[in-house]
Coordinates of C-alpha atoms and ligand atoms in Angstrom, one line a residue:
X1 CA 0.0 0.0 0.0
X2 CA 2.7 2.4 0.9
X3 CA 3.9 2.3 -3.2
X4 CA 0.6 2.8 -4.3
X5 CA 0.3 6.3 -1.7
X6 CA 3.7 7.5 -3.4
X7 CA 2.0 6.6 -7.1
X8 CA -0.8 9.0 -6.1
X9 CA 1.4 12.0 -4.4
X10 CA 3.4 12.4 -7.2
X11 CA 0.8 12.8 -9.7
X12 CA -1.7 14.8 -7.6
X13 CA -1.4 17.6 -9.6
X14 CA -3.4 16.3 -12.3
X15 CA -7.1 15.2 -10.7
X16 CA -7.9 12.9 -13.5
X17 CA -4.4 11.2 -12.7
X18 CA -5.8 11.1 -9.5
X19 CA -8.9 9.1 -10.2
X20 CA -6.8 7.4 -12.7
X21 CA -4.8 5.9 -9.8
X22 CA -7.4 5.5 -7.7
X23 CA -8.9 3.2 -10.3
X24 CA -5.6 1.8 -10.6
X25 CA -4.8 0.5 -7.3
X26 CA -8.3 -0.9 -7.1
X27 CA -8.2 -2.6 -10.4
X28 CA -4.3 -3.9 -10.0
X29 CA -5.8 -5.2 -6.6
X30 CA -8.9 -7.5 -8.0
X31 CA -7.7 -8.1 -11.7
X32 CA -4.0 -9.0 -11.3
X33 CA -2.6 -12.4 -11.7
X34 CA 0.1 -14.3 -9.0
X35 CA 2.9 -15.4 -10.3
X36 CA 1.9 -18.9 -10.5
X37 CA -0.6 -18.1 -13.3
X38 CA 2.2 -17.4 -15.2
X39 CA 5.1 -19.2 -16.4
X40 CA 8.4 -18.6 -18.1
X41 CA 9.2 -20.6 -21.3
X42 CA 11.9 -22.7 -21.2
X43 CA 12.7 -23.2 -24.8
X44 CA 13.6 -20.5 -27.3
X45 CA 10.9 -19.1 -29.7
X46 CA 11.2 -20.8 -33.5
X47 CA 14.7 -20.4 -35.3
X48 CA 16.9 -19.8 -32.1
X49 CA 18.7 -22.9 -30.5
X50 CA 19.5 -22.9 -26.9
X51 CA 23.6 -23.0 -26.3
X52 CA 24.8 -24.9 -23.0
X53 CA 24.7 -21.4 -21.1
X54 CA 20.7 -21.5 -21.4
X55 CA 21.0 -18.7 -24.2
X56 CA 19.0 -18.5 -27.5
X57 CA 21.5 -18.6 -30.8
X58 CA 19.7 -17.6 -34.1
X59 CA 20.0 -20.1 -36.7
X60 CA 19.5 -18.6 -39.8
X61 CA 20.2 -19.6 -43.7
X62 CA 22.0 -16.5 -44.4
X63 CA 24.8 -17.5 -41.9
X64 CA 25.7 -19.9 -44.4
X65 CA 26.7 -16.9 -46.8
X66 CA 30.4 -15.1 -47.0
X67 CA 29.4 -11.3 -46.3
X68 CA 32.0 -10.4 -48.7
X69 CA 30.6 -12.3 -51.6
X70 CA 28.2 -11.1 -54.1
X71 CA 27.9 -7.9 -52.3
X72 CA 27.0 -4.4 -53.8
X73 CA 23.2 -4.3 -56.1
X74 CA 21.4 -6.3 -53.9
X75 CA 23.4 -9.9 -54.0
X76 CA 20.8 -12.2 -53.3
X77 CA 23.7 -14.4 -51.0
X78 CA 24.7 -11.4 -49.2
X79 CA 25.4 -12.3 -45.2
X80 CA 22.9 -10.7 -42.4
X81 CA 24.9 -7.9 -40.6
X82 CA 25.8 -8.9 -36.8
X83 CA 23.2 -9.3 -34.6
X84 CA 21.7 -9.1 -31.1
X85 CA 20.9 -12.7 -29.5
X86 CA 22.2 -14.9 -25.9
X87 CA 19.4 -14.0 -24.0
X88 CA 17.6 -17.0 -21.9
X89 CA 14.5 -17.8 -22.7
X90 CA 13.2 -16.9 -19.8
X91 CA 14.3 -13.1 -20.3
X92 CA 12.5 -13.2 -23.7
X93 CA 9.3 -14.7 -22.2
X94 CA 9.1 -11.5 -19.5
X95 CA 10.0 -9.2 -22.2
X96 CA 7.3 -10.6 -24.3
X97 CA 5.2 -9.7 -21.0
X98 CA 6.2 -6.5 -20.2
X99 CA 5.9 -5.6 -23.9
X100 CA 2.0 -5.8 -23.6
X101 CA 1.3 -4.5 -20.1
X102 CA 0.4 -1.3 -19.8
X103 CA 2.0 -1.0 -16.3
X104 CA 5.0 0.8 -17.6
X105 CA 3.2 3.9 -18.4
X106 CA 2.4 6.7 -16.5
X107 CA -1.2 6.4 -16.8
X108 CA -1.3 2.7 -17.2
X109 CA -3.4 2.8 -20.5
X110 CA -0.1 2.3 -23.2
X111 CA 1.9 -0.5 -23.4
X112 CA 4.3 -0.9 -26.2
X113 CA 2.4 -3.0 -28.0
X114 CA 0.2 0.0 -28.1
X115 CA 2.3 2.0 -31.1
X116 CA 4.4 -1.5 -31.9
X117 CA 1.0 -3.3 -32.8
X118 CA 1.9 -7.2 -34.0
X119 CA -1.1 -6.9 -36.4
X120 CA 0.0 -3.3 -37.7
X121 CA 4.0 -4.8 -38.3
X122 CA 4.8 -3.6 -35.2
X123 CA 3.8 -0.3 -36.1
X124 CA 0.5 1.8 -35.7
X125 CA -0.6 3.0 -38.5
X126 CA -0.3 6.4 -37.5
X127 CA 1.9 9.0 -39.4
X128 CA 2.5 10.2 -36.0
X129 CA 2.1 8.1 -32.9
X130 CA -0.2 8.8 -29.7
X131 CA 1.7 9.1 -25.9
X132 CA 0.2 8.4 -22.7
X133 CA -1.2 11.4 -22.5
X134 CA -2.7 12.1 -25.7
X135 CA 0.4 14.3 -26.8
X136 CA 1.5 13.4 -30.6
X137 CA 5.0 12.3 -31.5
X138 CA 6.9 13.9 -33.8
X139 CA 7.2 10.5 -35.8
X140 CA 5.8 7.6 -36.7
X141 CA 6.2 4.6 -34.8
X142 CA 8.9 2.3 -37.0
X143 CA 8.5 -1.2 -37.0
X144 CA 10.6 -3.6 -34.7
X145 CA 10.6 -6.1 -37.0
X146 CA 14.6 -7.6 -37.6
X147 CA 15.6 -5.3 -34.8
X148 CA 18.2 -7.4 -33.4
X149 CA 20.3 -6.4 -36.8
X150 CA 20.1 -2.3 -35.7
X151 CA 23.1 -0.5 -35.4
X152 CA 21.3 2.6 -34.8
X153 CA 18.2 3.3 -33.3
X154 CA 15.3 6.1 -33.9
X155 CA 14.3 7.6 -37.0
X156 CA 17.1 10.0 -36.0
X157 CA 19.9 7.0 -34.7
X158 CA 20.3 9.0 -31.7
X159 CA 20.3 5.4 -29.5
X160 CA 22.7 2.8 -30.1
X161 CA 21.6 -0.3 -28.8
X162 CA 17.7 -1.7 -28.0
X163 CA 18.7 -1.2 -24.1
X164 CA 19.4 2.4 -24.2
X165 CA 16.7 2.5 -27.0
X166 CA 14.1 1.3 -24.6
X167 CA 14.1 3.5 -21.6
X168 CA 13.6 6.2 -24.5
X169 CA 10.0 5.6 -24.4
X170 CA 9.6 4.9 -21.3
X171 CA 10.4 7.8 -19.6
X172 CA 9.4 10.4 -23.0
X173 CA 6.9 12.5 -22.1
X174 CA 5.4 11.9 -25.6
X175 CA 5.3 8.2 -25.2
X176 CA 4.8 6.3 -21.7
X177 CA 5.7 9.6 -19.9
X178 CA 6.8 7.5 -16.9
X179 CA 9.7 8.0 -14.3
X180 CA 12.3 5.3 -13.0
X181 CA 10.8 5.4 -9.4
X182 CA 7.4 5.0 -10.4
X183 CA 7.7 2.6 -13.1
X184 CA 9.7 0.4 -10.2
X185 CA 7.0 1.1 -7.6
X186 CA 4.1 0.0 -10.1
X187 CA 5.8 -3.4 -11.1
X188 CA 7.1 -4.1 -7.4
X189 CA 2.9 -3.8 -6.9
X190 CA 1.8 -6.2 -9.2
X191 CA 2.1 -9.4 -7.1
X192 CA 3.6 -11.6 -10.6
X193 CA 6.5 -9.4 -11.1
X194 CA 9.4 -10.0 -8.5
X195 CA 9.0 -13.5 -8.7
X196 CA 9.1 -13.4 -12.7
X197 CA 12.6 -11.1 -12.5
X198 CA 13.9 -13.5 -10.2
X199 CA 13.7 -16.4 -12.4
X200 CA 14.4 -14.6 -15.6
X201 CA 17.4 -13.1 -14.1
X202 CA 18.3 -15.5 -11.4
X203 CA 21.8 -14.1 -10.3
X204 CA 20.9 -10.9 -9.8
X205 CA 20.7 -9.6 -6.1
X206 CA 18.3 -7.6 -7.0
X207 CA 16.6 -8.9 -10.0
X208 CA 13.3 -6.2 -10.6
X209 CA 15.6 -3.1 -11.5
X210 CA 14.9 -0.6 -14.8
X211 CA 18.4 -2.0 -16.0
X212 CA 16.7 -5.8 -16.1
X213 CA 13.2 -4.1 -17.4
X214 CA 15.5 -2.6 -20.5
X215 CA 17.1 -6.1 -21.1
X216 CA 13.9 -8.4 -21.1
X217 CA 12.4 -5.7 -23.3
X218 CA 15.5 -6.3 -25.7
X219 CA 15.6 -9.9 -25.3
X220 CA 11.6 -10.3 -26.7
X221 CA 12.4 -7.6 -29.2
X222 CA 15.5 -9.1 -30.7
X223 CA 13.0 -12.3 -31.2
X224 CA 11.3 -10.6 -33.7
X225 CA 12.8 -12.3 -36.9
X226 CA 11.2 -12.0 -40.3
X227 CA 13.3 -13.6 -43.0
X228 CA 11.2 -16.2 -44.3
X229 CA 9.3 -14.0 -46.8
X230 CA 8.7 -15.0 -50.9
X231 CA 12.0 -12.6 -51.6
X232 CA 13.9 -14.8 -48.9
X233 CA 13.0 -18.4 -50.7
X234 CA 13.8 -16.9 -53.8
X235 CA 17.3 -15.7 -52.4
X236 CA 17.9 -19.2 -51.0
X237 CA 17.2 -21.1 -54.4
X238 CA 13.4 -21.4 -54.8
X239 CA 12.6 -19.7 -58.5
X240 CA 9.1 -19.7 -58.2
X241 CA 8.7 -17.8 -54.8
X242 CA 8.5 -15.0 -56.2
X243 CA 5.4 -14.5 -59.2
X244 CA 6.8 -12.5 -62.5
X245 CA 5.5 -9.4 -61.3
X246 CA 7.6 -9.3 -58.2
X247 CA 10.6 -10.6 -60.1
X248 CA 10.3 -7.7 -62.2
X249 CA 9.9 -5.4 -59.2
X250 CA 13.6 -6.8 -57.7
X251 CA 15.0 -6.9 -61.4
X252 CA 14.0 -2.6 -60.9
X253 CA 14.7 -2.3 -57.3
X254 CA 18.1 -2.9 -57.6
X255 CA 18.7 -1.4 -61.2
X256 CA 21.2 1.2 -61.5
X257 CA 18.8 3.3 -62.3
X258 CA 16.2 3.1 -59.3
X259 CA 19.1 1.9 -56.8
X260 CA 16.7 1.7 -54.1
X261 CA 19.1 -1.0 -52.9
X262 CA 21.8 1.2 -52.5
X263 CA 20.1 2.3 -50.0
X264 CA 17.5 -0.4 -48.9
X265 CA 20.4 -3.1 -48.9
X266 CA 19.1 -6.8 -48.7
X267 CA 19.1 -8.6 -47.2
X268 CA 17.9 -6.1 -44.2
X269 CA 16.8 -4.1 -46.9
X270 CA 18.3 -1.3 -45.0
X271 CA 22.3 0.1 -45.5
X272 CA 21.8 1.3 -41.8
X273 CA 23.0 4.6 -42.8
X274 CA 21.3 8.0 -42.6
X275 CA 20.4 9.7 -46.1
X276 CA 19.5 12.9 -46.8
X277 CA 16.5 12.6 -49.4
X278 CA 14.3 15.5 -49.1
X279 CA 10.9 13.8 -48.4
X280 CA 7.8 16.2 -47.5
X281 CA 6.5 16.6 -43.9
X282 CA 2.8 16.7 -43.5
X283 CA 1.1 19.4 -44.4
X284 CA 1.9 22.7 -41.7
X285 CA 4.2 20.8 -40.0
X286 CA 7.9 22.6 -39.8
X287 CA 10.8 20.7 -41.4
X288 CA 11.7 17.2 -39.0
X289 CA 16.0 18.7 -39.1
X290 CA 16.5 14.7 -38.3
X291 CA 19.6 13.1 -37.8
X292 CA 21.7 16.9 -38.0
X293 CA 20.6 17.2 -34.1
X294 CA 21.8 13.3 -33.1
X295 CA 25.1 14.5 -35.0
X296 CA 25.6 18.2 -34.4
X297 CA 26.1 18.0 -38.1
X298 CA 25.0 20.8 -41.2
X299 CA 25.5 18.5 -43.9
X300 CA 22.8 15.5 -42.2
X301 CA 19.9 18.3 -41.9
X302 CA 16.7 15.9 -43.1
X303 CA 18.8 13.1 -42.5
X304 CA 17.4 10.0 -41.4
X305 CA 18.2 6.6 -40.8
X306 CA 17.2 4.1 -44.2
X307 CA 14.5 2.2 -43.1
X308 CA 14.2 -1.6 -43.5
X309 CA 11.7 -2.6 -46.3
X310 CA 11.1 -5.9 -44.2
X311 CA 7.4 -6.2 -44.0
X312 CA 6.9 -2.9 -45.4
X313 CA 3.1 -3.8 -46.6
X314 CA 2.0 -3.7 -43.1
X315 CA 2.8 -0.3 -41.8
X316 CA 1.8 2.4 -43.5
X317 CA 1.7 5.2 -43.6
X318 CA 5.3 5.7 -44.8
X319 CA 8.5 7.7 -44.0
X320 CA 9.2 9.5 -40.7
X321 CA 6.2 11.1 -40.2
X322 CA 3.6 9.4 -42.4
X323 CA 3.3 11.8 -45.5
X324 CA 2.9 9.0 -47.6
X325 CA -0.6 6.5 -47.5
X326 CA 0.8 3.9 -49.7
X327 CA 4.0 2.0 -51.0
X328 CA 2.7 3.5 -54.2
X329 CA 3.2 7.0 -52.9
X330 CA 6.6 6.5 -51.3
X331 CA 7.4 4.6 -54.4
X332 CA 6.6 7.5 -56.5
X333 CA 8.0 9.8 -54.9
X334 CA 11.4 9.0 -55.9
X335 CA 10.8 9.7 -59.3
X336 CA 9.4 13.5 -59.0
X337 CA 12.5 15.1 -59.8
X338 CA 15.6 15.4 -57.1
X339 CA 14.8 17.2 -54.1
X340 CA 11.3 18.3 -55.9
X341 CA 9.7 18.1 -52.2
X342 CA 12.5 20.6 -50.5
X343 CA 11.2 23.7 -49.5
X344 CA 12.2 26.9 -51.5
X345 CA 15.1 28.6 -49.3
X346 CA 15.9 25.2 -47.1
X347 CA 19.0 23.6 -48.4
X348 CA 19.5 20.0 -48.1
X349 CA 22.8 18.1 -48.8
X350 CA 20.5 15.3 -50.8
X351 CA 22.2 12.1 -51.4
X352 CA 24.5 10.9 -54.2
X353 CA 21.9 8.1 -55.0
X354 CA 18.7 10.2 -55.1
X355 CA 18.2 11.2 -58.7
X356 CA 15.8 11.4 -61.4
X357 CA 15.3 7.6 -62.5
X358 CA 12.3 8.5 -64.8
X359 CA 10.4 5.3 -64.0
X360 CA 7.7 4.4 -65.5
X361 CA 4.2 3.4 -64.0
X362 CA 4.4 -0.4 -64.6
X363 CA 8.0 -0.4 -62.9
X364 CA 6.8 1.8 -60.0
X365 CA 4.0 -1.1 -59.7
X366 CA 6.5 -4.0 -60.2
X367 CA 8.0 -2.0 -57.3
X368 CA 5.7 -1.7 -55.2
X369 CA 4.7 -5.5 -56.3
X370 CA 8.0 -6.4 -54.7
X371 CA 8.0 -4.5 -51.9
X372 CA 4.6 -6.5 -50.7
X373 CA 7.0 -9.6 -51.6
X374 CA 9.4 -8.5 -48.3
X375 CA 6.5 -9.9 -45.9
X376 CA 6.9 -12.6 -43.6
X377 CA 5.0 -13.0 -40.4
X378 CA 5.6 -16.6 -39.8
X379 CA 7.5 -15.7 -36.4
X380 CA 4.9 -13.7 -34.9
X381 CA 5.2 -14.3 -30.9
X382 CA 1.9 -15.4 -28.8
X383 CA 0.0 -11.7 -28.0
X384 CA -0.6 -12.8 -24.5
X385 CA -4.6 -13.1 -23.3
X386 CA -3.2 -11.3 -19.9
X387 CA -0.7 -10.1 -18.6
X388 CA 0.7 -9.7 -14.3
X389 CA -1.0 -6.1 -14.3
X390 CA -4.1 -7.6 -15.1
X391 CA -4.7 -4.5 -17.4
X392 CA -4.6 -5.7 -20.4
X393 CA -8.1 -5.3 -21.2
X394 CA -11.0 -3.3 -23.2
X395 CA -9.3 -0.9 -25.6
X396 CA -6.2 -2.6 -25.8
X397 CA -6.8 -6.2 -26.1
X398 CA -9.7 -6.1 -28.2
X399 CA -7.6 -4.1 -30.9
X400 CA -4.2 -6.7 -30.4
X401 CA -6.1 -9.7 -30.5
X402 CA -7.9 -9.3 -33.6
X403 CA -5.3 -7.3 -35.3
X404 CA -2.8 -10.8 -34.1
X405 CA -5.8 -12.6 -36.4
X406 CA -6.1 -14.6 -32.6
Ligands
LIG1 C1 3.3 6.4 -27.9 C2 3.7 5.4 -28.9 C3 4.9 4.6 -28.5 C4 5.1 3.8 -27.4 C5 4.1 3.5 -26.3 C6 6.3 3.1 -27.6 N1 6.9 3.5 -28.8 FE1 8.6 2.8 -29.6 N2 8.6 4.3 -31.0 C7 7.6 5.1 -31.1 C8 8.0 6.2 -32.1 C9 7.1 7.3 -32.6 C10 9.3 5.9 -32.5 C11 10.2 6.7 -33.4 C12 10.7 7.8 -32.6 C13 11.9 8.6 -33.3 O1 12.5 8.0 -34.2 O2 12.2 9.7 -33.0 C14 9.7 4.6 -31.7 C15 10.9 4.0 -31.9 C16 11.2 2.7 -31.3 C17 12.3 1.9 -31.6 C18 13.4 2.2 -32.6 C19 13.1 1.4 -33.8 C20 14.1 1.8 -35.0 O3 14.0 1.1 -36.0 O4 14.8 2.7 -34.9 C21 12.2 0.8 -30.8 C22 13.2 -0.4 -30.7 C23 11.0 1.0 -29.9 N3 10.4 2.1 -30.3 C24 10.7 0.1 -28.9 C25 9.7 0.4 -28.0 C26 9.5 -0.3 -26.7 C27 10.3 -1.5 -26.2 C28 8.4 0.3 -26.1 C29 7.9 0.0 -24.7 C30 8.8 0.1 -23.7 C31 8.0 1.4 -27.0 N4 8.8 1.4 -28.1 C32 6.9 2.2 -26.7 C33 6.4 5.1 -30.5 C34 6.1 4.4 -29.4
LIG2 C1 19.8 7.5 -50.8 C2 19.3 6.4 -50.1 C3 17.9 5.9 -50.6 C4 17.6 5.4 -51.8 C5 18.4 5.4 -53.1 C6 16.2 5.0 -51.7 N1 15.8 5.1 -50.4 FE1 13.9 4.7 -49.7 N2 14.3 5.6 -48.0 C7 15.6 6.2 -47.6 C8 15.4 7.0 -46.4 C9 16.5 7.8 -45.7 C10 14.1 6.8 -46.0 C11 13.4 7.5 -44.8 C12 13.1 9.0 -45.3 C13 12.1 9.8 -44.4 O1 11.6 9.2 -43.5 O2 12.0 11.0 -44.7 C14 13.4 5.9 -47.0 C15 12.1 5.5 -46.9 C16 11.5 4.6 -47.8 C17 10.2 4.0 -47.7 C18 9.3 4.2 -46.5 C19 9.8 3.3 -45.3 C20 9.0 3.4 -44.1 O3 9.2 2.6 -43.2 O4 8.2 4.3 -43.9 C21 10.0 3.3 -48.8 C22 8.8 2.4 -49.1 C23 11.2 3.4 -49.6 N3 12.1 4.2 -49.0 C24 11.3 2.7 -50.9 C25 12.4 3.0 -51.7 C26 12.4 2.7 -53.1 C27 11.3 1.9 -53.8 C28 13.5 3.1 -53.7 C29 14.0 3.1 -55.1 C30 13.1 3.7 -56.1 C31 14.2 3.8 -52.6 N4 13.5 3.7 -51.5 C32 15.5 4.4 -52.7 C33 16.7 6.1 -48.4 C34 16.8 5.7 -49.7

C-alpha cells in the first residue's frame, strides 16, 4: 500500500491522474494475476537454438553466406549484418510480457504493444504516434521487426543499442511519460513481477531493477525475426517464390537506375546509414531537421536513418512522419525530380543516390509488387490473453487480439 500512496502524491497535480490511480490501485488489486498463473518458457521461440549457457543462438540460412561475396546491387547471397541474441528464454518470455502490459506507463493505459501493434508490423498506423497522455509524436512509430540487426536506433539514430533504446520511451513524455521510481513502484505492486525477475534473471541480487526491465524488453524484441518471406526463398534457391511481377519489381529495385538497394540493402533491406532525401513533412508541420541534431552536423539536416523494407506492406503510412498512404506513394515519390519536395530557401545536402530515374508506371507497380514480396510474419510471438498487471483489457486487447488474427 505504501507504493501505491507514493503513485498518487506524485501525480496529484493532475485530478484525472488522481482518479486514474485511484482506479488503478483498485483494479491492479482485484484483476492481477500471481505469479503462479504465469510461467516462463523454457525453450527458445522458433529459429533460435538454446547453447549450453541457457541462451538463445539464431540459426538462420544467411549465416551460411560469406558477407563479402556477391555484395554491392542487392546480391541475393549477401550475409545478415551482426546481430543481437544470448538472451535466456526466460528473459525473452518477461520481455514478451512487459511488452504488452500497460503497467510501464504513467497512466497505465499504453503499453508498447500499443504504437508496436503485431497486427500493424509492429507499427501503428499512424503517421504520427499517440503518448500516454494524448500528446502526438513527432514520428511515426517504426516497425521492430529484424531489430536485433540495428546498429542505430530512432528515426534520428540517436540510441545505439535496443537497451538504451528502450528507456527512450519509457520515460518520454510523448510516449509512456513515466519515471524510474514510479515505473519500479508499479511493477514491485503487481504481485507476478518480482518473482518473474527473479527467475528470468536469477543471479541478480536484485533482479526487478529498470536496468533488467530494458534487457527483457531487448531480449523479446531481438526475437522478432522475419526472413522467411517469398523474396527470402527466392534468395535461398526457390525460382518460383517470387510470381513475375515481383521478379520484375527486384530486377528494378536494384537497377542502377532506381538503386533503391543502395540504400534499402538486402538482405535487411536497410544500408543502416542515414540519407538525406528530401521527403515532405505533412502538411503545416515545420521541417523534421532529423539526424543533423543526433550529430551536431550541417550537412545531415533531413537526414534520417534508411528504413528496413522488411514487411513494409503492413505499416503504413510511410517515411518518418507518415506523408505518404501507400508503398505506391513513397514509391513514387522518388521519381518526382531530385529534391522536388525541399522547400524553396531550405538547403538539403540530398544524397549521391537520389536522382531522377524517370520510372515508369508499370515499374513503380513491379516495385511496389516487390516491396509486398518483403513480408513474412511466420514468427509472430503469442499476444498474450493477460498479462501480471491484469490491465490488459478493453481498448487494448480487443484491438491486439484481432489485429494478431487470434
Ligand atoms: C506512444 C507510442 C509509442 C510507445 C508507447 C512506444 N513506442 Fe517505440 N517508438 C515510437 C515512435 C514514434 C518511435 C520513433 C521515434 C523517433 O524515431 O524519434 C519509436 C521507436 C522505437 C524503436 C526504434 C526502432 C528503430 O528502427 O529505430 C524501438 C526499438 C522501440 N520504439 C521500442 C519500444 C518499446 C520497447 C516500447 C515500450 C517500452 C515502446 N517502443 C513504446 C512510438 C512508441
Ligand atoms: C539515398 C538512399 C535511398 C535510396 C536510393 C532509396 N531510399 Fe527509400 N528511404 C531512404 C530513407 C532515408 C528513407 C526515410 C526517409 C524519411 O523518413 O523521410 C526511406 C524510406 C523509404 C520508404 C518508407 C519506409 C517506411 O518505413 O516508412 C520506402 C517504401 C522506400 N524508401 C522505398 C524506396 C524505393 C522503392 C527506392 C527506389 C526507387 C528507394 N526507397 C530508394 C533512403 C533511400
Amino acid at each position: 500500500m505504501i507504493t501505491c500512496i507514493t503513485a498518487i502524491s506524485s501525480v496529484s497535480r493532475h485530478r484525472f491522474l488522481w482518479l486514474g490511480a485511484l482506479l488503478l490501485s483498485a483494479f491492479l488489486s482485484s484483476a492481477q494475476a500471481s505469479s503462479s498463473d504465469f510461467v516462463l518458457a523454457d525453450q527458445c521461440p522458433p529459429s533460435f537454438a538454446l547453447d549450453q549457457n541457457n541462451q538463445c543462438r539464431l540459426r538462420n540460412l544467411y549465416q551460411l553466406y560469406d558477407s563479402l561475396q556477391d555484395r554491392g546491387l542487392g546480391g541475393l547471397k549477401t550475409a545478415l549484418p551482426e546481430h543481437r541474441d544470448g538472451f535466456s528464454p526466460q528473459q525473452i518470455d518477461l520481455g514478451r510480457l512487459l511488452f504488452f502490459d500497460p503497467v510501464l506507463s504513467a497512466d497505465k493505459n499504453l503499453s508498447c504493444a500499443n504504437c508496436h501493434n503485431p497486427g500493424l508490423g509492429f507499427s501503428d498506423g499512424m503517421g504520427r504516434s499517440v503518448g500516454a497522455r494524448g500528446q502526438l509524436s513527432q514520428r511515426s512509430a517504426p516497425t521492430l521487426w529484424n531489430s536485433a540487426f540495428l546498429q542505430s536506433f530512432f528515426w534520428d539514430a540517436r540510441a545505439h543499442s535496443l537497451e538504451q533504446q528502450a528507456v527512450g520511451p519509457l520515460f518520454s513524455d510523448h510516449e509512456m511519460a513515466n519515471t524510474p521510481q514510479q515505473l519500479l513502484a508499479d511493477i514491485n505492486q503487481v504481485e507476478a513481477y518480482p518473482e518473474l525477475f527473479k527467475r528470468a534473471f536469477p543471479d541478480a541480487s536484485d533482479a526487478l531493477v529498470i536496468d533488467n526491465i530494458a534487457i527483457a524488453l531487448s531480449a523479446f524484441q531481438s526475437s522478432l525475426i522475419s526472413l522467411n518471406s517469398p523474396y527470402d526463398r527466392y534468395a535461398h534457391g526457390d525460382a518460383k517464390a517470387l510470381n513475375p511481377n515481383q521478379l520484375e519489381g527486384l530486377n528494378v529495385f536494384r537497377s542502377f537506375v532506381a538503386r533503391c538497394s543502395q540504400c534499402h540493402t538486402p538482405p535487411l533491406f536497410t544500408n543502416q546509414q542515414v540519407a538525406v532525401i528530401g521527403t515532405p513533412e505533412p502538411a503545416g508541420l515545420p521541417r523534421d531537421i532529423g539526424a543533423q541534431e543526433t550529430f551536431d552536423a550541417q550537412r545531415l539536416r533531413g537526414g534520417f536513418k534508411v528504413p528496413t523494407l522488411r514487411n513494409i506492406a503492413r505499416t503504413a503510412p510511410y517515411m518518418h512522419s507518415g506523408r505518404f498512404a501507400t508503398l505506391r506513394e513513397a514509391a513514387e515519390f522518388y521519381t518526382q525530380g531530385r529534391g522536388h519536395a525541399v522547400p524553396e530557401g531550405e538547403e538539403l545536402l540530398l544524397h549521391w543516390h537520389i536522382s531522377d530515374p524517370n520510372l515508369t508506371d508499370t515499374e513503380l507497380d513491379r516495385l511496389v509488387d516487390f516491396m509486398e514480396a518483403l513480408s513474412d510474419e511466420s514468427l509472430m510471438p503469442k499476444v498474450p490473453t493477460q498479462v501480471p498487471s491484469g490491465l490488459l483489457s478493453g481498448k487494448t486487447s480487443i484491438s491486439l487480439v484481432t489485429a494478431s488474427g487470434e
